[in-house]
mmCIF file of C-alpha atoms in Angstrom:
data_model
loop_
_atom_site.group_PDB
_atom_site.id
_atom_site.type_symbol
_atom_site.label_atom_id
_atom_site.label_comp_id
_atom_site.label_asym_id
_atom_site.label_seq_id
_atom_site.Cartn_x
_atom_site.Cartn_y
_atom_site.Cartn_z
ATOM 1 C CA UNK A 7 100.457 110.195 101.559
ATOM 2 C CA UNK A 8 101.520 107.855 104.074
ATOM 3 C CA UNK A 9 105.211 108.053 105.423
ATOM 4 C CA UNK A 10 105.916 104.130 104.754
ATOM 5 C CA UNK A 11 104.598 104.418 101.441
ATOM 6 C CA UNK A 12 106.811 107.281 100.893
ATOM 7 C CA UNK A 13 110.284 105.492 101.973
ATOM 8 C CA UNK A 14 109.275 101.836 100.048
ATOM 9 C CA UNK A 15 108.432 103.401 97.053
ATOM 10 C CA UNK A 16 111.927 105.662 97.149
ATOM 11 C CA UNK A 17 113.600 102.461 98.227
ATOM 12 C CA UNK A 18 112.277 100.014 95.738
ATOM 13 C CA UNK A 19 113.468 102.426 93.109
ATOM 14 C CA UNK A 20 117.113 103.257 94.434
ATOM 15 C CA UNK A 21 117.772 99.162 95.242
ATOM 16 C CA UNK A 22 116.619 98.985 91.397
ATOM 17 C CA UNK A 23 120.111 100.194 90.343
ATOM 18 C CA UNK A 24 121.810 98.158 93.139
ATOM 19 C CA UNK A 25 123.147 94.413 93.365
ATOM 20 C CA UNK A 26 120.099 93.247 95.332
ATOM 21 C CA UNK A 27 117.691 94.276 92.602
ATOM 22 C CA UNK A 28 116.404 90.466 92.293
ATOM 23 C CA UNK A 29 115.539 90.886 96.212
ATOM 24 C CA UNK A 30 113.956 93.810 95.332
ATOM 25 C CA UNK A 31 111.735 92.795 92.812
ATOM 26 C CA UNK A 32 111.000 89.418 94.428
ATOM 27 C CA UNK A 33 109.713 91.215 97.500
ATOM 28 C CA UNK A 34 107.530 93.512 95.714
ATOM 29 C CA UNK A 35 106.113 90.862 93.704
ATOM 30 C CA UNK A 36 105.826 88.965 96.732
ATOM 31 C CA UNK A 37 103.402 91.502 98.186
ATOM 32 C CA UNK A 38 101.513 91.935 95.142
ATOM 33 C CA UNK A 39 101.283 87.825 94.911
ATOM 34 C CA UNK A 40 99.663 88.514 98.350
ATOM 35 C CA UNK A 41 97.079 91.237 97.732
ATOM 36 C CA UNK A 42 96.310 91.456 94.123
ATOM 37 C CA UNK A 43 97.683 88.157 92.821
ATOM 38 C CA UNK A 44 96.091 88.855 89.551
ATOM 39 C CA UNK A 45 98.486 91.481 89.115
ATOM 40 C CA UNK A 46 101.587 89.786 90.066
ATOM 41 C CA UNK A 47 102.925 88.986 86.649
ATOM 42 C CA UNK A 48 102.774 92.167 85.075
ATOM 43 C CA UNK A 49 103.978 94.576 88.414
ATOM 44 C CA UNK A 50 107.197 92.066 87.997
ATOM 45 C CA UNK A 51 107.336 92.762 83.874
ATOM 46 C CA UNK A 52 106.551 96.525 85.077
ATOM 47 C CA UNK A 53 109.526 96.644 87.939
ATOM 48 C CA UNK A 54 112.117 94.854 85.079
ATOM 49 C CA UNK A 55 111.105 97.948 82.665
ATOM 50 C CA UNK A 56 111.231 100.473 85.200
ATOM 51 C CA UNK A 57 114.790 99.238 86.436
ATOM 52 C CA UNK A 58 116.046 99.459 82.865
ATOM 53 C CA UNK A 59 114.867 103.636 82.946
ATOM 54 C CA UNK A 60 116.460 103.691 86.526
ATOM 55 C CA UNK A 61 119.701 102.846 85.243
ATOM 56 C CA UNK A 62 119.603 105.036 82.169
ATOM 57 C CA UNK A 63 118.828 107.750 84.324
ATOM 58 C CA UNK A 64 121.903 107.006 86.509
ATOM 59 C CA UNK A 65 123.929 106.943 83.550
ATOM 60 C CA UNK A 66 122.860 110.132 82.575
ATOM 61 C CA UNK A 67 123.043 111.487 85.970
ATOM 62 C CA UNK A 68 119.299 112.481 85.283
ATOM 63 C CA UNK A 69 117.549 112.562 89.221
ATOM 64 C CA UNK A 70 114.664 113.870 88.116
ATOM 65 C CA UNK A 71 113.288 110.936 86.500
ATOM 66 C CA UNK A 72 114.702 108.803 88.975
ATOM 67 C CA UNK A 73 112.521 110.793 91.714
ATOM 68 C CA UNK A 74 109.511 110.616 89.028
ATOM 69 C CA UNK A 75 109.552 106.897 89.036
ATOM 70 C CA UNK A 76 109.746 106.505 92.955
ATOM 71 C CA UNK A 77 106.631 108.729 92.918
ATOM 72 C CA UNK A 78 105.377 106.621 90.156
ATOM 73 C CA UNK A 79 105.399 103.758 92.769
ATOM 74 C CA UNK A 80 104.655 105.503 95.727
ATOM 75 C CA UNK A 81 101.596 105.902 93.914
ATOM 76 C CA UNK A 82 101.019 102.533 93.406
ATOM 77 C CA UNK A 83 101.690 101.281 97.027
ATOM 78 C CA UNK A 84 99.456 104.100 98.458
ATOM 79 C CA UNK A 85 96.654 102.667 95.879
ATOM 80 C CA UNK A 86 97.300 99.430 98.172
ATOM 81 C CA UNK A 87 97.348 100.706 100.926
ATOM 82 C CA UNK A 88 94.037 102.847 100.415
ATOM 83 C CA UNK A 89 92.117 99.447 99.352
ATOM 84 C CA UNK A 90 93.455 97.375 102.471
ATOM 85 C CA UNK A 91 94.776 99.481 105.431
ATOM 86 C CA UNK A 92 96.271 96.754 107.276
ATOM 87 C CA UNK A 93 99.014 96.065 104.165
ATOM 88 C CA UNK A 94 100.891 98.641 106.313
ATOM 89 C CA UNK A 95 102.599 95.723 108.004
ATOM 90 C CA UNK A 96 103.492 94.114 104.846
ATOM 91 C CA UNK A 97 104.791 97.161 103.199
ATOM 92 C CA UNK A 98 107.067 98.010 106.633
ATOM 93 C CA UNK A 99 108.248 94.493 106.408
ATOM 94 C CA UNK A 100 109.064 95.056 102.525
ATOM 95 C CA UNK A 101 111.138 98.010 103.450
ATOM 96 C CA UNK A 102 112.658 97.275 106.263
ATOM 97 C CA UNK A 103 113.806 93.204 105.988
ATOM 98 C CA UNK A 104 114.206 93.580 101.983
ATOM 99 C CA UNK A 105 114.554 96.896 100.524
ATOM 100 C CA UNK A 106 116.561 98.729 103.466
ATOM 101 C CA UNK A 107 119.465 95.752 103.795
ATOM 102 C CA UNK A 108 120.013 96.437 100.310
ATOM 103 C CA UNK A 109 120.872 100.048 99.970
ATOM 104 C CA UNK A 110 123.998 101.527 100.968
ATOM 105 C CA UNK A 111 124.254 103.827 103.856
ATOM 106 C CA UNK A 112 123.535 107.284 102.136
ATOM 107 C CA UNK A 113 120.678 105.738 100.244
ATOM 108 C CA UNK A 114 119.067 104.682 103.269
ATOM 109 C CA UNK A 115 119.378 108.021 105.082
ATOM 110 C CA UNK A 116 117.516 109.195 102.232
ATOM 111 C CA UNK A 117 114.742 106.826 102.346
ATOM 112 C CA UNK A 118 114.333 106.880 105.927
ATOM 113 C CA UNK A 119 110.609 107.955 107.282
ATOM 114 C CA UNK A 120 109.776 110.389 110.219
ATOM 115 C CA UNK A 121 106.629 110.988 111.870
ATOM 116 C CA UNK A 122 106.063 113.664 114.505
ATOM 117 C CA UNK A 123 102.895 113.618 116.419
ATOM 118 C CA UNK A 124 102.575 116.352 119.158
ATOM 119 C CA UNK A 125 99.288 117.648 121.292
ATOM 120 C CA UNK A 126 99.335 120.629 123.618
ATOM 121 C CA UNK A 127 96.234 121.744 125.203
ATOM 122 C CA UNK A 128 95.548 125.241 126.427
ATOM 123 C CA UNK A 129 98.470 127.595 126.356
ATOM 124 C CA UNK A 130 100.845 124.744 125.899
ATOM 125 C CA UNK A 131 103.344 124.896 122.964
ATOM 126 C CA UNK A 132 104.674 122.320 120.980
ATOM 127 C CA UNK A 133 108.199 122.189 119.322
ATOM 128 C CA UNK A 134 108.929 119.544 116.841
ATOM 129 C CA UNK A 135 111.951 118.859 114.800
ATOM 130 C CA UNK A 136 113.054 115.700 112.526
ATOM 131 C CA UNK A 137 116.950 117.189 113.333
ATOM 132 C CA UNK A 138 118.345 120.298 114.600
ATOM 133 C CA UNK A 139 116.774 122.863 116.344
ATOM 134 C CA UNK A 140 117.361 126.042 118.254
ATOM 135 C CA UNK A 141 114.427 128.034 119.989
ATOM 136 C CA UNK A 142 115.222 131.515 121.556
ATOM 137 C CA UNK A 143 112.068 132.954 123.637
ATOM 138 C CA UNK A 144 111.554 135.814 125.688
#
């Protein structure tokens, strides 16, 4: 799954439990209006429904349900992206301008995306890490 989709789906569901819920909803609905306007009202209603599930999961300390809901929205966003890869720019914009600013620092860290790419030729070695890395060679 595309890293931007993973981050956006998680951020969307996380934002549902914050005071910025309205702007998160509006951002997601605006994306659907742009790419699939016939589905925008349905998506808006579904977002309201999912928000209630997220709030209930938070009250119950049910992180698994919240993660499953994020996964469902990741799949939906991935479907949009597969149909039109150029939407990555719009999804990134929604993530950067609408969703991420509404989150507390801990949540922002959790939804961050990381893409590492490397290429080695011949006998070269590549070492990559998303955080700490220690290498001991002989």
